[in-house]
Amino acid sequence: MLNAKILGSGKAVGSTVMKNDELEKEMSLPKGWMEKASGVQSRFYINPDKNESALTLGVAAAKQAIDESGLALEDIDCIIGANGSPLQAIPCAASLYQRELGLEESGIPCFDVDTTCYSFPLALFVASNLINNNVYQHILIISSDTPSKTLDQCEKEVRTIFGDGAAAFVVTSSNGDSKINKFLLKTYSSGADFTCVKGGGTLRPPNDPETMPNDNLFQMEGRKVYKAAVRYLPSFLEDFFLNSLSKEDYKFIIPHQTSKKGITIFEKFGFKREQIGDHLATHGNCIAASIPMLFHDLLSSNKIDRGDNVLLFGTSAGLSLGALSLTY
Amino acid sequence: MLNAKILGSGKAVGSTVMKNDELEKEMSLPKGWMEKASGVQSRFYINPDKNESALTLGVAAAKQAIDESGLALEDIDCIIGANGSPLQAIPCAASLYQRELGLEESGIPCFDVDTTCYSFPLALFVASNLINNNVYQHILIISSDTPSKTLDQCEKEVRTIFGDGAAAFVVTSSNGDSKINKFLLKTYSSGADFTCVKGGGTLRPPNDPETMPNDNLFQMEGRKVYKAAVRYLPSFLEDFFLNSLSKEDYKFIIPHQTSKKGITIFEKFGFKREQIGDHLATHGNCIAASIPMLFHDLLSSNKIDRGDNVLLFGTSAGLSLGALSLTY
């Protein structure tokens, strides 16, 4: 158990609302196919003509989170980047966020943590350990993913699911009322190829003539991810709930917004429908930004109060399963 | 102060020894130019024909570290990837290492931390916090960077400096004799463009027609990095040594192997030549792998004993300065 408290949160999405109609027309899919396949009705896309990017969305969310926390920019003493997809290969995203926030001469330490879609709860857990050990006082975590431009434009599954968005949280120490109760992460790399971008690094460098254009695109075998998750989930949840809060103690489980099936599956594991956070229909899956975006939405609509227990659950590329229990 | 102990370490380098003579001939540089400019005489390159890559080097180093620690593979309960350059954009490197180690069904949690060249000490610090808080018991940290294939082949500065290598460390809890004494990281993103690969992420996706081939290459303005480091170093070191061990308490300072100037500068800051770790001449700069590779070399040649104080210092892309003090 770690004493840590969320002071403020923020969210930003791309300014273009991309509805299924338009995408279905473009991809010559029957009307209604996308909603039936995934539960997504529309998603937000960045508009590069308006200079929108993962960087600008992340910074907009960060400014809102800092504002809401009642702190000044200079009170932040650590910035953690928790993207699922990199902004660029080098340096870390946190550093680019720092510059865009006008803190380029502040010396505020910047680093990234990465376990793809589950990077935000991982960052929250790492931040809480650092706060608990009196390393830092006010940590800013930013998750921002804008996959729209990096998807295989011919792949109906990924184009149905993914959207662009960002969220940011400010975390500080707590007197014990707010806390991280438990964290569990399990990685099964037998599924490492189910969700991947094989390019972008030293194994298949972008400019290597042997690197194929497809290596640089996001690849997902959604059915395999779902099957693997279903296989590992029972023992994962059993481990997680051992000597811990029980399902009915949670106001909300906030699952990564993978698909309708990936969200409603928690009903089979004993959660009530009203406990399961869900904004998939209007946002799609925004990779690492999904969990904190939905968390922010539930906070800003006053559906979560101080003292409520919240469970951040996710599957991620790797393949990993993660769960973090917190008392808000 | 965190109780944490290094149990074992390992190192691997590319099998090709690339001497200055050959590179100077290829690049039509006068004989002796490279050593004079940098202090590097030769560096190791991976040989892709022998199936060498950042993945295989990282795993070779990891196996040696686990072996040396006296543990079985299954005793590892967390794997942290601490590369300076990604293996691929998605998923995290730790997951790919896990699979290559044959642990693909183990469930061992995998994630990466990233502050480019200083990723290893950051990972060691994060690991020590997690160990100290009883989250994990035996954490494997792997840093592996093989920039040779991603460098601008026409850029004499980067081709002189960089080599391919990997190192891995196993960290566990301690009774207090071995410990992390202090950690300091400062980021000045005014220098974010001094060392960068602007491609490889969502800001300039590899397949975007507007992304230029050069965006995917490693770019470094060495003189600007050095000047910035020299500017920030006095106040950084003053902060670091405040209420802490003093310079003469250290058996070794292990600086990131940036260049001869970047290593010998510590003499100006009060360290004796024999305190300053250095294998630049034979290894060059292996990005995030440099600090742990040199640390491993000093350990395996018995130059560091239990109880000795060691200072891991680095500048990194971001631009960041970092220092971690440990009692081995």
XYZ file of C-alpha atoms in Angstrom:
656
model
C 0.000 0.000 0.000
C 1.317 3.391 -1.019
C 0.096 6.777 0.136
C -0.526 8.804 -3.014
C -3.257 11.169 -4.076
C -4.494 12.416 -7.427
C -4.649 16.210 -7.298
C -5.934 16.980 -10.778
C -6.552 15.557 -14.223
C -6.980 16.761 -17.799
C -7.981 15.403 -21.187
C -7.702 16.441 -24.822
C -8.890 14.846 -28.054
C -8.367 15.489 -31.750
C -10.701 18.162 -33.158
C -12.085 16.019 -35.983
C -15.024 13.761 -35.086
C -14.739 10.792 -37.416
C -18.068 8.975 -37.572
C -18.517 5.413 -38.778
C -20.563 6.521 -41.816
C -17.642 8.327 -43.338
C -15.083 5.600 -42.619
C -17.445 2.874 -43.848
C -17.976 4.772 -47.089
C -14.230 5.277 -47.563
C -13.517 1.600 -46.917
C -16.541 0.294 -48.869
C -17.964 -1.422 -45.816
C -21.709 -2.011 -45.330
C -23.426 0.657 -43.234
C -23.428 -0.402 -39.578
C -20.505 -2.805 -39.948
C -18.171 -0.866 -37.659
C -20.546 -0.485 -34.733
C -21.586 -4.112 -34.965
C -17.955 -5.288 -35.064
C -16.632 -3.132 -32.234
C -19.217 -0.989 -30.470
C -17.442 2.185 -31.666
C -19.716 4.836 -33.236
C -17.192 7.639 -33.651
C -13.661 8.549 -32.636
C -11.595 11.748 -32.561
C -8.756 12.359 -35.014
C -6.082 15.008 -34.822
C -6.120 17.607 -37.575
C -2.509 18.234 -38.620
C -3.653 21.360 -40.512
C -4.528 22.815 -37.114
C -1.082 21.774 -35.866
C -2.565 19.036 -33.666
C -0.337 16.150 -32.667
C 0.304 13.795 -29.766
C 2.552 16.556 -28.427
C -0.079 19.329 -28.511
C -2.833 17.077 -27.090
C -0.555 15.864 -24.294
C 0.372 19.406 -23.351
C -3.266 20.607 -23.433
C -4.237 17.778 -21.065
C -1.242 18.551 -18.832
C -2.149 22.240 -18.529
C -5.694 21.323 -17.523
C -4.437 18.791 -14.945
C -2.030 21.294 -13.388
C -4.706 23.984 -13.372
C -7.205 21.646 -11.714
C -4.648 20.603 -9.114
C -4.280 24.213 -7.955
C -0.520 24.097 -8.456
C 1.732 26.381 -10.431
C 3.745 24.896 -13.311
C 6.926 25.301 -11.249
C 5.538 23.139 -8.436
C 5.841 20.063 -10.670
C 9.082 18.293 -9.757
C 8.963 15.300 -12.132
C 7.360 14.617 -15.530
C 6.676 11.037 -16.596
C 5.750 10.269 -20.200
C 3.428 7.274 -20.387
C 2.572 6.948 -24.066
C 1.778 3.689 -25.777
C 3.406 4.841 -28.999
C 6.512 7.047 -29.030
C 6.374 10.677 -30.142
C 9.786 10.154 -31.732
C 12.524 7.547 -31.207
C 14.882 9.875 -29.245
C 14.596 11.645 -26.787
C 11.818 10.579 -24.395
C 8.345 12.105 -24.745
C 8.482 13.654 -21.247
C 11.300 15.888 -22.385
C 9.330 17.094 -25.415
C 6.310 17.780 -23.182
C 8.557 19.729 -20.800
C 9.745 22.002 -23.626
C 6.228 22.556 -24.956
C 5.106 23.521 -21.425
C 7.729 26.274 -21.442
C 9.787 24.530 -18.750
C 12.847 24.003 -20.942
C 15.249 25.643 -18.480
C 13.563 24.304 -15.311
C 15.699 21.204 -14.818
C 12.529 19.220 -13.893
C 13.495 15.538 -14.339
C 11.849 13.853 -17.315
C 11.573 10.212 -18.241
C 9.188 7.753 -19.886
C 7.819 4.419 -18.774
C 6.407 2.011 -21.299
C 4.306 -1.065 -21.298
C 2.276 0.149 -24.307
C -1.475 0.390 -23.529
C -0.962 -0.079 -19.781
C 1.715 2.629 -19.484
C -0.501 5.048 -17.538
C -1.285 2.803 -14.536
C 2.380 1.688 -14.564
C 3.462 5.348 -14.457
C 0.972 6.031 -11.660
C 2.410 3.097 -9.710
C 6.047 4.131 -10.291
C 5.148 7.732 -9.372
C 3.446 6.559 -6.175
C 6.531 4.562 -5.176
C 8.721 7.636 -5.739
C 6.325 9.888 -3.807
C 6.038 7.374 -0.989
C 9.851 7.274 -0.746
C 10.008 11.108 -0.655
C 11.874 11.354 -3.953
C 9.417 13.755 -5.594
C 6.370 15.721 -4.347
C 4.230 16.584 -7.388
C 4.534 14.289 -10.381
C 2.894 15.038 -13.718
C 2.010 11.987 -15.824
C 1.079 12.448 -19.484
C -0.303 9.792 -21.854
C -0.921 10.851 -25.432
C -1.483 8.620 -28.428
C -2.536 9.655 -31.900
C -2.465 6.443 -33.919
C -4.738 7.712 -36.721
C -1.886 8.511 -39.085
C 0.120 5.353 -38.410
C -2.610 2.774 -39.025
C -2.725 0.591 -42.096
C -5.386 2.559 -43.966
C -6.663 -0.661 -45.589
C -7.127 -2.554 -42.311
C -10.765 -2.300 -41.293
C -10.261 -3.716 -37.794
C -7.697 -1.129 -36.637
C -9.405 1.765 -38.415
C -12.664 0.889 -36.685
C -11.187 0.791 -33.218
C -8.525 3.466 -32.826
C -8.867 7.162 -32.027
C -6.577 10.010 -30.959
C -6.487 11.395 -27.448
C -4.495 12.367 -24.394
C -4.859 12.594 -20.640
C -2.689 13.872 -17.813
C -2.738 13.486 -14.037
C -0.939 15.214 -11.184
C -0.058 12.945 -8.249
C 1.140 13.962 -4.812
C 1.570 12.541 -1.320
C -1.385 11.676 0.871
C -2.151 11.432 4.565
C -3.433 7.901 3.964
C -7.032 8.552 2.872
C -6.046 8.346 -0.788
C -3.811 5.432 -1.665
C -2.663 2.790 -4.107
C -3.934 -0.494 -2.694
C -2.444 -3.031 -5.088
C -0.671 -3.359 -8.422
C -0.272 -6.453 -10.545
C 1.350 -6.728 -13.972
C 1.873 -9.994 -15.845
C 3.561 -10.301 -19.229
C 3.207 -13.235 -21.625
C 5.543 -12.499 -24.518
C 4.257 -15.497 -26.458
C 1.785 -12.816 -27.574
C 4.427 -10.157 -28.361
C 3.625 -10.242 -32.088
C -0.164 -10.010 -31.681
C 0.055 -6.207 -31.373
C 3.198 -4.564 -32.729
C 5.041 -2.054 -34.834
C 8.141 -4.019 -35.809
C 9.886 -0.965 -37.243
C 10.918 2.265 -35.583
C 13.929 0.853 -33.720
C 17.287 -0.828 -34.190
C 15.864 -4.257 -35.162
C 14.269 -2.948 -38.375
C 15.487 0.632 -38.833
C 13.178 2.786 -40.993
C 15.892 3.558 -43.556
C 17.169 -0.014 -43.921
C 16.344 -1.253 -47.442
C 15.325 -4.606 -45.931
C 12.681 -2.946 -43.746
C 9.306 -3.302 -45.460
C 6.812 -0.390 -45.403
C 4.402 -2.607 -43.443
C 6.976 -3.037 -40.656
C 6.374 0.610 -39.808
C 2.623 0.207 -39.509
C 0.644 -0.786 -36.469
C -0.313 -4.458 -36.749
C -2.949 -6.107 -34.590
C -4.469 -9.544 -34.525
C -7.423 -8.593 -32.360
C -8.879 -12.079 -32.171
C -5.608 -13.553 -30.883
C -5.260 -10.772 -28.275
C -8.816 -11.377 -27.085
C -8.356 -15.157 -26.930
C -5.082 -14.819 -24.981
C -6.633 -12.307 -22.573
C -9.574 -14.608 -21.933
C -7.185 -17.499 -21.302
C -5.028 -15.599 -18.766
C -7.785 -13.520 -17.163
C -9.300 -16.015 -14.660
C -6.001 -16.776 -12.885
C -4.907 -13.136 -13.144
C -8.070 -11.903 -11.419
C -7.848 -14.676 -8.845
C -4.310 -13.544 -7.970
C -5.358 -9.922 -7.898
C -8.334 -10.322 -5.587
C -6.474 -12.564 -3.140
C -6.154 -10.762 0.221
C -7.457 -7.556 -1.293
C -10.649 -5.568 -1.762
C -13.456 -7.538 -3.377
C -15.337 -6.687 -6.565
C -18.279 -5.051 -4.813
C -15.907 -2.641 -3.025
C -15.188 -0.842 -6.301
C -17.201 2.127 -7.481
C -15.698 1.600 -10.928
C -13.497 -0.750 -12.855
C -11.940 1.288 -15.657
C -10.951 -1.217 -18.318
C -8.749 -0.361 -21.263
C -11.165 0.441 -24.093
C -10.211 -2.405 -26.413
C -13.619 -3.400 -27.784
C -17.197 -3.939 -26.609
C -16.394 -7.585 -25.860
C -13.240 -6.631 -23.968
C -15.288 -4.328 -21.728
C -18.453 -6.325 -21.103
C -16.412 -9.443 -20.277
C -16.084 -8.081 -16.716
C -19.760 -8.829 -16.147
C -18.826 -12.487 -16.491
C -16.222 -11.964 -13.778
C -18.710 -10.632 -11.240
C -18.820 -6.868 -11.868
C -22.185 -5.158 -12.355
C -22.764 -3.258 -15.610
C -22.935 0.080 -13.755
C -19.501 -0.566 -12.218
C -17.817 -0.879 -15.616
C -16.431 2.373 -17.062
C -17.063 2.761 -20.773
C -16.754 5.568 -23.314
C -15.794 3.298 -26.197
C -18.731 4.278 -28.426
C -17.626 7.923 -28.624
C -13.833 7.597 -28.254
C -12.700 4.215 -29.538
C -9.365 2.936 -28.242
C -6.718 5.633 -27.717
C -3.941 3.198 -26.712
C -2.259 4.295 -23.442
C -4.430 7.420 -23.228
C -7.692 5.431 -22.965
C -7.593 4.493 -19.273
C -6.658 7.978 -17.974
C -9.081 9.684 -20.440
C -11.975 7.587 -19.150
C -10.812 8.071 -15.539
C -10.823 11.835 -16.163
C -14.321 11.688 -17.698
C -15.684 9.844 -14.648
C -13.987 12.319 -12.298
C -15.143 15.420 -14.134
C -18.744 14.156 -14.266
C -18.601 13.612 -10.487
C -19.168 9.876 -10.752
C -16.114 9.195 -8.570
C -15.743 10.877 -5.154
C -12.904 11.030 -2.652
C -12.724 7.709 -0.846
C -14.153 5.676 -3.751
C -12.211 2.615 -4.837
C -11.292 2.410 -8.502
C -9.683 -0.434 -10.439
C -7.625 0.393 -13.529
C -7.493 -2.736 -15.666
C -5.811 -3.276 -18.996
C -4.415 -5.650 -21.534
C -1.548 -4.298 -23.560
C 0.896 -5.171 -26.288
C 3.636 -7.357 -24.881
C 1.253 -9.151 -24.163
C 0.569 -7.865 -20.662
C -2.332 -7.826 -18.243
C -2.338 -5.171 -15.556
C -4.508 -4.111 -12.636
C -4.096 -1.231 -10.213
C -6.408 -0.671 -7.270
C -6.616 2.825 -5.799
C -8.676 4.715 -3.295
C -9.307 8.129 -4.895
C 18.576 5.943 0.903
C 17.314 2.650 -0.495
C 18.477 -0.822 0.468
C 19.307 -2.588 -2.785
C 22.122 -4.880 -3.848
C 23.584 -5.840 -7.203
C 23.740 -9.632 -7.371
C 25.264 -10.146 -10.799
C 26.111 -8.443 -14.071
C 26.793 -9.369 -17.683
C 28.008 -7.742 -20.876
C 27.978 -8.490 -24.601
C 29.389 -6.640 -27.603
C 29.109 -6.985 -31.365
C 31.557 -9.543 -32.817
C 33.108 -7.176 -35.363
C 35.975 -5.017 -34.094
C 35.843 -1.867 -36.185
C 39.159 -0.035 -35.986
C 39.654 3.612 -36.875
C 41.923 2.723 -39.832
C 39.102 1.052 -41.687
C 36.492 3.713 -40.936
C 38.913 6.528 -41.772
C 39.689 4.887 -45.110
C 35.978 4.434 -45.871
C 35.200 8.042 -45.005
C 38.356 9.498 -46.644
C 39.561 10.981 -43.361
C 43.245 11.526 -42.567
C 44.823 8.671 -40.585
C 44.593 9.467 -36.863
C 41.691 11.888 -37.249
C 39.210 9.772 -35.269
C 41.393 9.154 -32.231
C 42.408 12.774 -32.100
C 38.811 13.970 -32.373
C 37.325 11.586 -29.808
C 39.792 9.307 -28.034
C 38.109 6.258 -29.599
C 40.492 3.736 -31.230
C 38.012 0.981 -32.038
C 34.427 -0.010 -31.332
C 32.376 -3.176 -31.648
C 29.717 -3.606 -34.336
C 27.038 -6.256 -34.529
C 27.278 -8.632 -37.476
C 23.747 -9.162 -38.810
C 25.038 -12.144 -40.856
C 25.672 -13.856 -37.523
C 22.150 -12.900 -36.457
C 23.474 -10.359 -33.954
C 21.173 -7.544 -32.890
C 20.321 -5.428 -29.848
C 18.006 -8.294 -28.900
C 20.643 -11.055 -29.012
C 23.276 -8.918 -27.239
C 20.815 -7.930 -24.518
C 19.832 -11.534 -23.926
C 23.474 -12.736 -23.852
C 24.270 -10.114 -21.211
C 21.133 -11.046 -19.256
C 22.023 -14.752 -19.183
C 25.494 -13.923 -17.867
C 24.055 -11.607 -15.195
C 21.550 -14.216 -14.001
C 24.232 -16.909 -14.018
C 26.590 -14.724 -12.007
C 23.870 -13.883 -9.512
C 23.440 -17.575 -8.670
C 19.724 -17.394 -9.425
C 17.607 -19.506 -11.723
C 15.810 -17.789 -14.602
C 12.491 -18.364 -12.811
C 13.673 -16.430 -9.745
C 13.512 -13.184 -11.732
C 10.217 -11.486 -10.908
C 10.489 -8.320 -13.026
C 12.315 -7.362 -16.239
C 13.061 -3.705 -16.971
C 14.236 -2.677 -20.429
C 16.558 0.328 -20.217
C 17.651 0.946 -23.792
C 18.569 4.325 -25.186
C 17.154 3.442 -28.590
C 14.060 1.261 -29.010
C 14.275 -2.278 -30.410
C 10.983 -1.611 -32.170
C 8.208 0.958 -31.635
C 5.713 -1.532 -30.024
C 5.859 -3.501 -27.692
C 8.451 -2.612 -25.046
C 11.950 -4.125 -25.274
C 11.594 -5.957 -21.937
C 8.852 -8.081 -23.434
C 11.032 -9.054 -26.407
C 13.892 -9.913 -24.028
C 11.501 -12.052 -21.975
C 10.509 -14.082 -25.048
C 14.110 -14.520 -26.172
C 14.988 -15.762 -22.665
C 12.381 -18.511 -23.072
C 10.133 -16.967 -20.407
C 7.230 -16.269 -22.755
C 4.684 -18.094 -20.585
C 6.139 -17.024 -17.222
C 3.971 -13.970 -16.627
C 7.051 -12.080 -15.341
C 6.111 -8.380 -15.557
C 7.957 -6.442 -18.258
C 8.284 -2.736 -18.867
C 10.770 -0.176 -20.148
C 12.049 3.060 -18.679
C 13.630 5.665 -20.903
C 15.723 8.735 -20.514
C 17.956 7.753 -23.463
C 21.639 7.430 -22.452
C 20.870 7.602 -18.727
C 18.183 4.889 -18.828
C 20.264 2.321 -16.924
C 20.830 4.315 -13.710
C 17.185 5.435 -13.902
C 16.108 1.782 -14.163
C 18.391 0.871 -11.262
C 16.816 3.638 -9.196
C 13.235 2.665 -10.097
C 14.082 -0.997 -9.404
C 15.563 -0.092 -6.019
C 12.410 1.813 -5.079
C 10.269 -1.185 -6.028
C 12.538 -3.594 -4.122
C 12.616 -1.309 -1.122
C 8.799 -1.219 -1.110
C 8.642 -5.053 -1.351
C 7.006 -5.023 -4.775
C 9.588 -7.299 -6.430
C 12.534 -9.358 -5.159
C 14.887 -9.985 -8.103
C 14.780 -7.456 -10.898
C 16.644 -7.947 -14.183
C 17.659 -4.723 -15.962
C 18.843 -4.903 -19.575
C 20.376 -2.079 -21.617
C 21.240 -2.847 -25.221
C 21.997 -0.389 -27.979
C 23.282 -1.126 -31.444
C 23.337 2.229 -33.205
C 25.811 1.181 -35.933
C 23.117 0.563 -38.543
C 21.063 3.655 -37.753
C 23.817 6.269 -37.972
C 24.128 8.685 -40.856
C 26.931 6.863 -42.689
C 28.299 10.198 -43.966
C 28.525 11.828 -40.524
C 32.077 11.494 -39.270
C 31.332 12.630 -35.713
C 28.700 9.983 -34.943
C 30.532 7.216 -36.824
C 33.674 7.941 -34.827
C 31.972 7.775 -31.466
C 29.304 5.084 -31.471
C 29.609 1.334 -30.945
C 27.271 -1.583 -30.269
C 26.947 -3.256 -26.891
C 24.739 -4.454 -24.066
C 24.856 -4.980 -20.317
C 22.490 -6.479 -17.765
C 22.282 -6.380 -13.986
C 20.301 -8.339 -11.398
C 19.211 -6.306 -8.354
C 17.773 -7.590 -5.090
C 17.118 -6.468 -1.535
C 19.931 -5.793 0.907
C 20.446 -5.840 4.650
C 21.747 -2.284 4.422
C 25.419 -2.836 3.539
C 24.674 -2.342 -0.148
C 22.498 0.658 -0.947
C 21.506 3.482 -3.235
C 22.671 6.644 -1.496
C 21.339 9.358 -3.755
C 19.789 9.966 -7.172
C 19.525 13.223 -9.080
C 18.140 13.774 -12.576
C 17.722 17.183 -14.208
C 16.286 17.764 -17.665
C 16.789 20.876 -19.790
C 14.671 20.383 -22.884
C 16.082 23.519 -24.488
C 18.630 20.913 -25.641
C 16.042 18.345 -26.825
C 17.097 18.726 -30.461
C 20.846 18.434 -29.814
C 20.617 14.622 -29.836
C 17.582 13.112 -31.523
C 15.892 10.784 -33.943
C 12.868 12.827 -34.971
C 11.223 9.911 -36.752
C 10.107 6.556 -35.421
C 6.963 7.826 -33.674
C 3.644 9.547 -34.235
C 5.116 13.036 -34.833
C 6.924 11.979 -38.022
C 5.747 8.444 -38.846
C 8.201 6.471 -41.010
C 5.672 5.909 -43.791
C 4.410 9.477 -43.975
C 5.459 10.993 -47.317
C 6.363 14.219 -45.486
C 8.868 12.390 -43.267
C 12.351 12.871 -44.697
C 14.842 9.963 -44.713
C 17.103 12.008 -42.414
C 14.344 12.234 -39.795
C 14.894 8.524 -39.189
C 18.631 8.886 -38.612
C 20.383 9.632 -35.365
C 21.355 13.304 -35.285
C 23.832 14.770 -32.823
C 25.326 18.196 -32.384
C 28.143 17.063 -30.113
C 29.567 20.508 -29.536
C 26.213 21.890 -28.359
C 25.699 18.920 -26.011
C 29.160 19.405 -24.530
C 28.669 23.155 -24.120
C 25.285 22.688 -22.431
C 26.674 19.984 -20.130
C 29.564 22.226 -19.111
C 27.116 25.042 -18.434
C 24.816 22.976 -16.200
C 27.464 20.766 -14.565
C 28.777 23.064 -11.775
C 25.375 23.681 -10.191
C 24.305 20.085 -10.802
C 27.346 18.702 -8.963
C 26.946 21.265 -6.197
C 23.342 20.077 -5.664
C 24.403 16.458 -5.818
C 27.213 16.657 -3.274
C 25.181 18.706 -0.806
C 24.640 16.648 2.387
C 26.059 13.572 0.698
C 29.284 11.612 0.288
C 32.194 13.692 -0.957
C 34.291 13.095 -4.064
C 37.110 11.314 -2.245
C 34.635 8.781 -0.828
C 34.135 7.267 -4.288
C 36.233 4.374 -5.570
C 34.969 5.191 -9.047
C 32.899 7.689 -10.925
C 31.534 5.887 -13.986
C 30.721 8.587 -16.503
C 28.726 7.985 -19.647
C 31.336 7.404 -22.357
C 30.542 10.431 -24.496
C 34.014 11.527 -25.553
C 37.493 11.959 -24.099
C 36.633 15.534 -23.108
C 33.354 14.421 -21.522
C 35.271 11.958 -19.336
C 38.382 13.889 -18.346
C 36.284 16.925 -17.412
C 35.720 15.288 -14.011
C 39.361 15.988 -13.134
C 38.433 19.664 -13.242
C 35.650 18.928 -10.763
C 37.945 17.392 -8.173
C 38.113 13.683 -9.090
C 41.508 12.012 -9.487
C 42.319 10.393 -12.835
C 42.369 6.915 -11.237
C 38.846 7.433 -9.889
C 37.391 8.038 -13.357
C 36.131 4.911 -15.152
C 37.006 4.813 -18.836
C 36.879 2.228 -21.619
C 36.097 4.716 -24.349
C 39.183 3.909 -26.469
C 38.111 0.298 -27.025
C 34.301 0.603 -26.886
C 33.242 4.075 -27.973
C 29.829 5.259 -26.818
C 27.159 2.530 -26.681
C 24.314 4.883 -25.673
C 22.426 3.527 -22.628
C 24.585 0.397 -22.507
C 27.819 2.347 -21.868
C 27.462 2.992 -18.130
C 26.453 -0.593 -17.186
C 29.048 -2.098 -19.602
C 31.830 -0.123 -17.952
C 30.430 -0.881 -14.490
C 30.492 -4.585 -15.411
C 34.087 -4.327 -16.677
C 35.233 -2.738 -13.403
C 33.382 -5.387 -11.379
C 34.669 -8.330 -13.379
C 38.264 -7.076 -13.167
C 37.863 -6.815 -9.368
C 38.439 -3.082 -9.293
C 35.249 -2.584 -7.273
C 34.653 -4.515 -4.045
C 31.657 -4.862 -1.760
C 31.335 -1.708 0.290
C 32.957 0.539 -2.342
C 31.081 3.688 -3.298
C 30.413 4.187 -6.998
C 28.939 7.187 -8.794
C 27.081 6.616 -12.092
C 27.081 9.908 -13.973
C 25.649 10.709 -17.353
C 24.411 13.280 -19.773
C 21.699 12.112 -22.105
C 19.443 13.199 -24.910
C 16.603 15.267 -23.529
C 18.909 16.998 -22.507
C 19.368 15.438 -19.083
C 22.105 15.195 -16.480
C 21.941 12.334 -14.030
C 23.906 11.038 -11.049
C 23.321 7.970 -8.901
C 25.454 7.182 -5.849
C 25.559 3.571 -4.672
C 27.457 1.480 -2.177
C 28.185 -1.785 -3.995
